[in-house]
Amino acid sequence: MDIAFSVPLPFRKVKSLVASNNRVLVSDSNQMVAITAEGQMVWHLKFERPIGKMVVAPSGDIVGICDGGKQLTVRSPDTGELKLSIPVNSCVYAIPAVTKSHLICHGWDNQLNVFSQTGELCWSAPTDKNAIWMQPVVVEDWVFTSSQGVIAYALDDGSKLGLWSELSPAEEILTIRRADAKRIVVGYGINQLFLLNKDHRTVCPWILPSGYRIFMDSLMVSESLDRELTLIATAAVEGKKAVVSVRESGKVLWQYPISKIPVAISVGTEGQVYIAQSPTLDEWDKYKDFCEFSCFVLGLSATGEELWKWEAPAPITSGLAVADNGVYGVCDGNLVCISSVEEYPG
């Protein structure tokens, strides 16, 4: 499997990688670059204070955390120009959530803060724990937040819509993700996975197969053609590791054996699954002259069949971003685009 292009970056370690609107955006702790879908770098920004992970708004603008967590910023994807800067009362570390009309973030002061697209504070609401690292989740006109439980607020005025006491575990919630237009997935502990329905105010367990331990921090959810949900995650199966696909009914669709925890897993629009496996940069730098390392990106079909494998010459140091024209990742300081997603059948 060949790569479409490789572009040298001004840094090796990557904090954030997103692809949208004919732009690939990559950042580390103090720099951000934009690269076209054809592999041309169009701008490069440097920051005096640390920056956080970024997200792309529905408008295509780049929303990020700057000044060590004290500013929310909105930038043009074409030029990197600062369009809006919003000071926050306390440091923000979790990735913001963005809608067409709101910017939503967790503060270090036990607050969920919701701003308008012009920067005014619309409302704040208390959370039950500070230092929430997970991105808020928006489903229709509700925003969900979690730490030891799950709370929902109305997006327009901040009125509290519900506290799901069934989801107030002793363990900290490890994942909360949008599943579809009505439901979110909440996971904590060992194989404690639930579907929360905002309209019916119900909580149902996601049935997980016996003998499978799902790693909650790697979990992704997609909707099948028959509208049943499917989770893709790393799992321990009979003492071995695998990437697995499991329906909400508990049916295992497929499992793909792996030797170590993936650096990244991503799911395409047609259900394809992309897996990056690699040593860390520290491991590579210390032991590459003495050890044989395996660095690769793998493409699987929606039914778990191996479609292609790209053997990387060095460690994969980022997540994977899927766009119409390819799968993007960072290989030891180089942004690579792996062929065309359209070539891979679902």
Coordinates of C-alpha atoms in Angstrom, one line a residue:
M1 CA 0.0 0.0 0.0
D2 CA 1.5 3.3 -1.1
I3 CA 0.9 6.7 0.4
A4 CA -0.5 9.6 -1.7
F5 CA 1.9 12.2 -0.1
S6 CA 4.1 12.9 2.9
V7 CA 4.6 16.4 4.2
P8 CA 7.4 17.2 6.8
L9 CA 6.0 18.9 9.9
P10 CA 7.8 21.4 12.2
F11 CA 7.4 19.0 15.1
R12 CA 7.5 15.3 15.9
K13 CA 5.0 14.9 18.7
V14 CA 1.3 15.5 17.8
K15 CA -1.4 16.6 20.1
S16 CA -4.3 17.0 17.6
L17 CA -5.0 15.9 14.1
V18 CA -8.3 16.7 12.3
A19 CA -9.4 16.8 8.6
S20 CA -12.2 18.9 7.2
N21 CA -13.1 21.3 4.3
N22 CA -10.0 20.5 2.2
R23 CA -7.7 21.1 5.1
V24 CA -5.8 18.8 7.4
L25 CA -4.9 20.5 10.7
V26 CA -2.1 19.3 12.9
S27 CA -0.8 20.7 16.2
D28 CA 1.6 20.0 19.1
S29 CA 1.7 21.9 22.4
N30 CA 2.9 25.2 20.8
Q31 CA 2.4 25.1 17.1
M32 CA -0.4 24.5 14.5
V33 CA -0.2 23.9 10.8
A34 CA -2.8 23.6 8.0
I35 CA -2.1 21.4 4.9
T36 CA -4.3 21.1 1.9
A37 CA -5.8 17.7 0.7
E38 CA -3.1 17.9 -2.1
G39 CA -0.2 18.0 0.5
Q40 CA 0.6 21.8 0.4
M41 CA 1.3 23.6 3.7
V42 CA -0.7 26.8 3.7
W43 CA 0.0 28.3 7.1
H44 CA 2.0 27.7 10.3
L45 CA 1.3 29.3 13.7
K46 CA 3.5 29.4 16.8
F47 CA 2.2 30.1 20.3
E48 CA 4.0 31.4 23.4
R49 CA 1.7 29.5 25.8
P50 CA 0.6 25.9 25.4
I51 CA -2.4 25.1 23.3
G52 CA -4.9 22.2 23.6
K53 CA -6.7 19.9 21.2
M54 CA -8.8 21.5 18.5
V55 CA -12.2 20.7 16.9
V56 CA -13.7 21.8 13.6
A57 CA -17.0 23.7 13.9
P58 CA -19.9 23.1 11.4
S59 CA -18.9 26.4 9.7
G60 CA -15.4 24.9 9.1
D61 CA -13.8 27.3 11.6
I62 CA -11.2 25.9 14.0
V63 CA -12.1 26.0 17.7
G64 CA -9.3 25.4 20.1
I65 CA -7.9 26.0 23.6
C66 CA -5.0 28.5 23.9
D67 CA -3.0 30.4 26.6
G68 CA -2.6 27.3 28.8
G69 CA -6.4 26.7 28.9
K70 CA -7.4 30.3 29.6
Q71 CA -8.8 31.2 26.2
L72 CA -11.2 29.6 23.7
T73 CA -10.3 30.7 20.2
V74 CA -12.0 30.5 16.8
R75 CA -9.7 30.6 13.7
S76 CA -10.1 30.7 10.0
P77 CA -9.2 27.3 8.3
D78 CA -8.0 29.2 5.3
T79 CA -5.5 31.6 6.9
G80 CA -5.3 30.6 10.6
E81 CA -6.4 34.2 11.4
L82 CA -7.9 34.7 14.8
K83 CA -11.6 35.5 14.4
L84 CA -12.7 35.3 18.1
S85 CA -11.0 34.9 21.5
I86 CA -13.1 34.1 24.6
P87 CA -11.5 34.4 28.0
V88 CA -12.6 31.7 30.5
N89 CA -12.6 32.1 34.3
S90 CA -10.8 28.9 34.9
C91 CA -8.5 26.6 32.8
V92 CA -10.2 24.4 30.1
Y93 CA -8.5 21.1 29.4
A94 CA -11.2 19.0 27.8
I95 CA -11.9 19.4 24.0
P96 CA -14.8 21.9 23.5
A97 CA -18.1 20.8 21.9
V98 CA -19.3 23.0 19.0
T99 CA -22.7 23.4 17.4
K100 CA -24.0 25.9 14.8
S101 CA -24.8 28.4 17.6
H102 CA -22.8 27.4 20.7
L103 CA -19.3 26.7 22.0
I104 CA -19.4 24.4 25.1
C105 CA -16.6 23.7 27.5
H106 CA -15.8 22.3 30.9
G107 CA -14.0 24.6 33.3
W108 CA -11.6 23.8 36.1
D109 CA -14.0 25.5 38.5
N110 CA -16.7 22.8 38.5
Q111 CA -18.7 24.6 35.8
L112 CA -20.1 23.7 32.4
N113 CA -19.9 26.9 30.3
V114 CA -21.9 27.6 27.2
F115 CA -21.0 30.6 24.9
S116 CA -22.6 32.0 21.8
Q117 CA -20.8 32.0 18.5
T118 CA -20.0 35.7 19.1
G119 CA -18.4 35.0 22.5
E120 CA -21.0 35.9 25.0
L121 CA -21.5 33.6 28.0
C122 CA -25.1 32.2 27.6
W123 CA -25.1 30.2 30.8
S124 CA -23.1 28.2 33.3
A125 CA -24.1 25.2 35.3
P126 CA -22.3 23.3 38.1
T127 CA -20.9 19.8 37.6
D128 CA -20.2 17.3 40.3
K129 CA -16.5 17.3 39.8
N130 CA -13.7 19.6 38.7
A131 CA -11.1 18.7 36.1
I132 CA -13.4 16.9 33.7
W133 CA -11.3 15.7 30.8
M134 CA -14.0 14.4 28.5
Q135 CA -15.7 16.5 25.8
P136 CA -19.3 17.5 26.5
V137 CA -21.8 15.6 24.3
V138 CA -24.6 17.4 22.4
V139 CA -27.7 15.4 21.2
E140 CA -30.2 17.6 19.5
D141 CA -30.9 20.5 22.0
W142 CA -29.4 18.8 25.0
V143 CA -25.9 18.9 26.4
F144 CA -24.6 16.0 28.5
T145 CA -21.8 16.1 31.0
S146 CA -20.4 13.5 33.3
S147 CA -17.9 12.6 36.0
Q148 CA -19.5 10.3 38.6
G149 CA -22.9 10.6 37.0
V150 CA -24.6 11.9 33.9
I151 CA -26.4 15.2 33.8
A152 CA -28.3 16.8 30.9
Y153 CA -29.0 20.5 30.4
A154 CA -31.1 22.4 27.9
L155 CA -28.7 23.9 25.4
D156 CA -30.7 27.2 25.0
D157 CA -31.2 28.2 28.6
G158 CA -29.2 25.8 30.8
S159 CA -32.2 24.4 32.6
K160 CA -31.5 21.0 34.2
L161 CA -33.3 18.3 32.3
G162 CA -32.2 15.2 34.1
L163 CA -29.8 13.4 36.4
W164 CA -29.5 9.7 35.6
S165 CA -29.0 8.2 39.1
E166 CA -28.7 4.7 37.5
L167 CA -25.4 6.0 36.1
S168 CA -23.8 7.2 39.3
P169 CA -21.1 4.6 39.8
A170 CA -18.4 4.4 42.4
E171 CA -15.9 4.3 39.5
E172 CA -15.3 7.3 37.3
I173 CA -17.0 7.3 34.0
L174 CA -14.4 6.5 31.3
T175 CA -16.3 7.4 28.1
I176 CA -19.4 9.3 27.1
R177 CA -20.2 9.5 23.4
R178 CA -23.0 10.4 21.0
A179 CA -24.5 7.2 19.6
D180 CA -27.2 8.5 17.3
A181 CA -29.8 11.2 17.1
K182 CA -31.5 10.2 20.4
R183 CA -28.9 8.2 22.4
I184 CA -25.5 8.4 24.1
V185 CA -23.2 5.6 25.2
V186 CA -21.8 5.7 28.7
G187 CA -19.0 3.4 29.9
Y188 CA -17.2 2.8 33.2
G189 CA -15.5 0.2 35.2
I190 CA -15.0 -3.3 33.6
N191 CA -17.6 -3.9 30.9
Q192 CA -20.1 -1.5 32.3
L193 CA -21.6 0.0 29.1
F194 CA -25.1 1.6 28.8
L195 CA -27.3 3.3 26.3
L196 CA -29.1 6.4 27.5
N197 CA -32.2 7.6 25.5
K198 CA -32.9 11.3 25.9
D199 CA -36.5 11.2 24.7
H200 CA -37.6 8.2 26.8
R201 CA -35.4 9.0 29.8
T202 CA -34.3 5.3 29.9
V203 CA -31.1 3.5 30.5
C204 CA -30.4 0.1 28.9
P205 CA -27.3 -2.0 29.3
W206 CA -25.3 -2.7 26.1
I207 CA -25.1 -6.5 26.3
L208 CA -21.4 -7.4 26.0
P209 CA -20.3 -11.0 25.1
S210 CA -19.1 -13.2 27.8
G211 CA -15.3 -13.4 28.0
Y212 CA -14.7 -10.0 26.4
R213 CA -13.2 -7.1 28.3
I214 CA -13.8 -3.9 26.4
F215 CA -11.2 -1.1 26.8
M216 CA -13.6 1.9 27.2
D217 CA -11.1 4.6 26.2
S218 CA -10.8 3.1 22.7
L219 CA -14.5 2.7 22.1
M220 CA -16.2 4.1 19.0
V221 CA -19.9 3.8 17.9
S222 CA -21.3 3.6 14.4
E223 CA -24.8 3.1 13.1
S224 CA -25.5 0.2 10.8
L225 CA -27.7 0.3 7.7
D226 CA -30.4 -1.4 9.7
R227 CA -30.0 1.4 12.3
E228 CA -28.7 -1.0 15.0
L229 CA -25.7 0.4 16.8
T230 CA -22.2 -1.2 16.5
L231 CA -19.3 -0.6 18.8
I232 CA -15.7 -0.9 17.6
A233 CA -13.1 -1.2 20.4
T234 CA -10.0 -2.9 21.6
A235 CA -10.8 -5.8 23.8
A236 CA -9.1 -8.6 25.8
V237 CA -10.4 -11.9 24.6
E238 CA -9.3 -15.1 26.3
G239 CA -6.0 -13.5 27.4
K240 CA -5.3 -12.0 23.9
K241 CA -5.9 -8.6 22.4
A242 CA -8.2 -7.9 19.5
V243 CA -10.2 -5.1 17.8
V244 CA -13.8 -6.2 18.0
S245 CA -17.1 -5.2 16.4
V246 CA -20.2 -5.8 18.7
R247 CA -23.8 -5.0 18.1
E248 CA -26.0 -3.6 20.9
S249 CA -27.7 -7.0 21.1
G250 CA -24.3 -8.5 22.2
K251 CA -23.7 -10.2 18.9
V252 CA -20.0 -10.3 17.9
L253 CA -19.8 -9.4 14.2
W254 CA -16.0 -9.9 13.9
Q255 CA -12.7 -9.7 15.8
Y256 CA -9.3 -9.0 14.4
P257 CA -6.3 -10.2 16.5
I258 CA -3.6 -7.6 17.4
S259 CA -0.3 -7.9 19.3
K260 CA -0.6 -4.7 21.4
I261 CA -3.0 -1.8 22.2
P262 CA -3.4 0.3 19.0
V263 CA -2.1 3.9 18.8
A264 CA -5.4 4.8 17.2
I265 CA -8.6 3.4 15.8
S266 CA -10.9 5.3 13.4
V267 CA -14.1 4.4 11.6
G268 CA -15.0 5.5 8.1
T269 CA -18.4 6.6 6.8
E270 CA -19.1 3.2 5.2
G271 CA -18.1 1.3 8.3
Q272 CA -14.5 0.6 7.4
V273 CA -12.1 0.4 10.4
Y274 CA -8.6 1.9 10.4
I275 CA -6.0 0.8 13.0
A276 CA -2.6 2.3 13.7
Q277 CA -0.1 0.2 15.7
S278 CA 3.3 1.4 16.7
P279 CA 5.9 1.8 19.5
T280 CA 6.1 5.2 21.2
L281 CA 8.7 7.7 20.1
D282 CA 10.6 7.2 23.3
E283 CA 10.7 3.4 22.7
W284 CA 11.8 4.0 19.1
D285 CA 14.5 6.4 19.9
K286 CA 16.0 4.2 22.7
Y287 CA 15.7 0.8 21.1
K288 CA 15.3 1.0 17.3
D289 CA 19.0 -0.1 16.8
F290 CA 18.5 -3.2 19.0
C291 CA 14.8 -4.3 18.5
E292 CA 12.5 -5.1 15.7
F293 CA 9.5 -2.8 15.8
S294 CA 6.2 -3.1 13.9
C295 CA 4.8 0.2 12.7
F296 CA 1.8 0.1 10.4
V297 CA -1.7 1.4 9.5
L298 CA -4.3 -1.3 8.7
G299 CA -7.6 -0.9 6.7
L300 CA -10.4 -3.4 7.5
S301 CA -13.8 -3.7 5.7
A302 CA -17.1 -3.2 7.6
T303 CA -17.1 -7.0 7.9
G304 CA -13.6 -7.2 9.5
E305 CA -11.7 -8.4 6.4
E306 CA -8.2 -7.0 5.9
L307 CA -8.1 -4.8 2.9
W308 CA -4.7 -3.2 3.0
K309 CA -1.7 -2.7 5.3
W310 CA 0.8 0.2 5.1
E311 CA 4.1 -0.6 6.7
A312 CA 5.3 2.6 8.2
P313 CA 9.1 3.4 8.2
A314 CA 8.9 4.9 11.7
P315 CA 6.4 5.3 14.6
I316 CA 2.8 6.6 14.2
T317 CA 2.6 9.5 16.6
S318 CA -1.0 10.6 16.2
G319 CA -4.6 9.6 15.9
L320 CA -6.1 8.9 12.4
A321 CA -8.2 11.3 10.5
V322 CA -10.5 10.0 7.8
A323 CA -11.5 12.3 4.9
D324 CA -13.0 11.8 1.4
N325 CA -9.6 11.6 -0.2
G326 CA -7.6 9.5 2.3
V327 CA -6.7 8.4 5.8
Y328 CA -4.3 10.8 7.5
G329 CA -1.7 10.1 10.2
V330 CA 1.6 11.4 11.4
C331 CA 4.7 9.2 11.0
D332 CA 7.6 10.5 13.1
G333 CA 7.1 14.2 12.1
N334 CA 5.6 13.6 8.7
L335 CA 1.9 14.0 7.8
V336 CA 1.1 11.1 5.5
C337 CA -2.1 10.5 3.4
I338 CA -2.7 6.9 2.6
S339 CA -4.3 6.5 -0.8
S340 CA -8.1 7.1 -1.3
V341 CA -10.8 5.9 1.0
E342 CA -13.1 5.4 -2.0
E343 CA -10.9 2.5 -3.2
Y344 CA -11.7 0.5 -0.1
P345 CA -15.0 -1.5 -0.4
G346 CA -17.4 -1.6 2.5

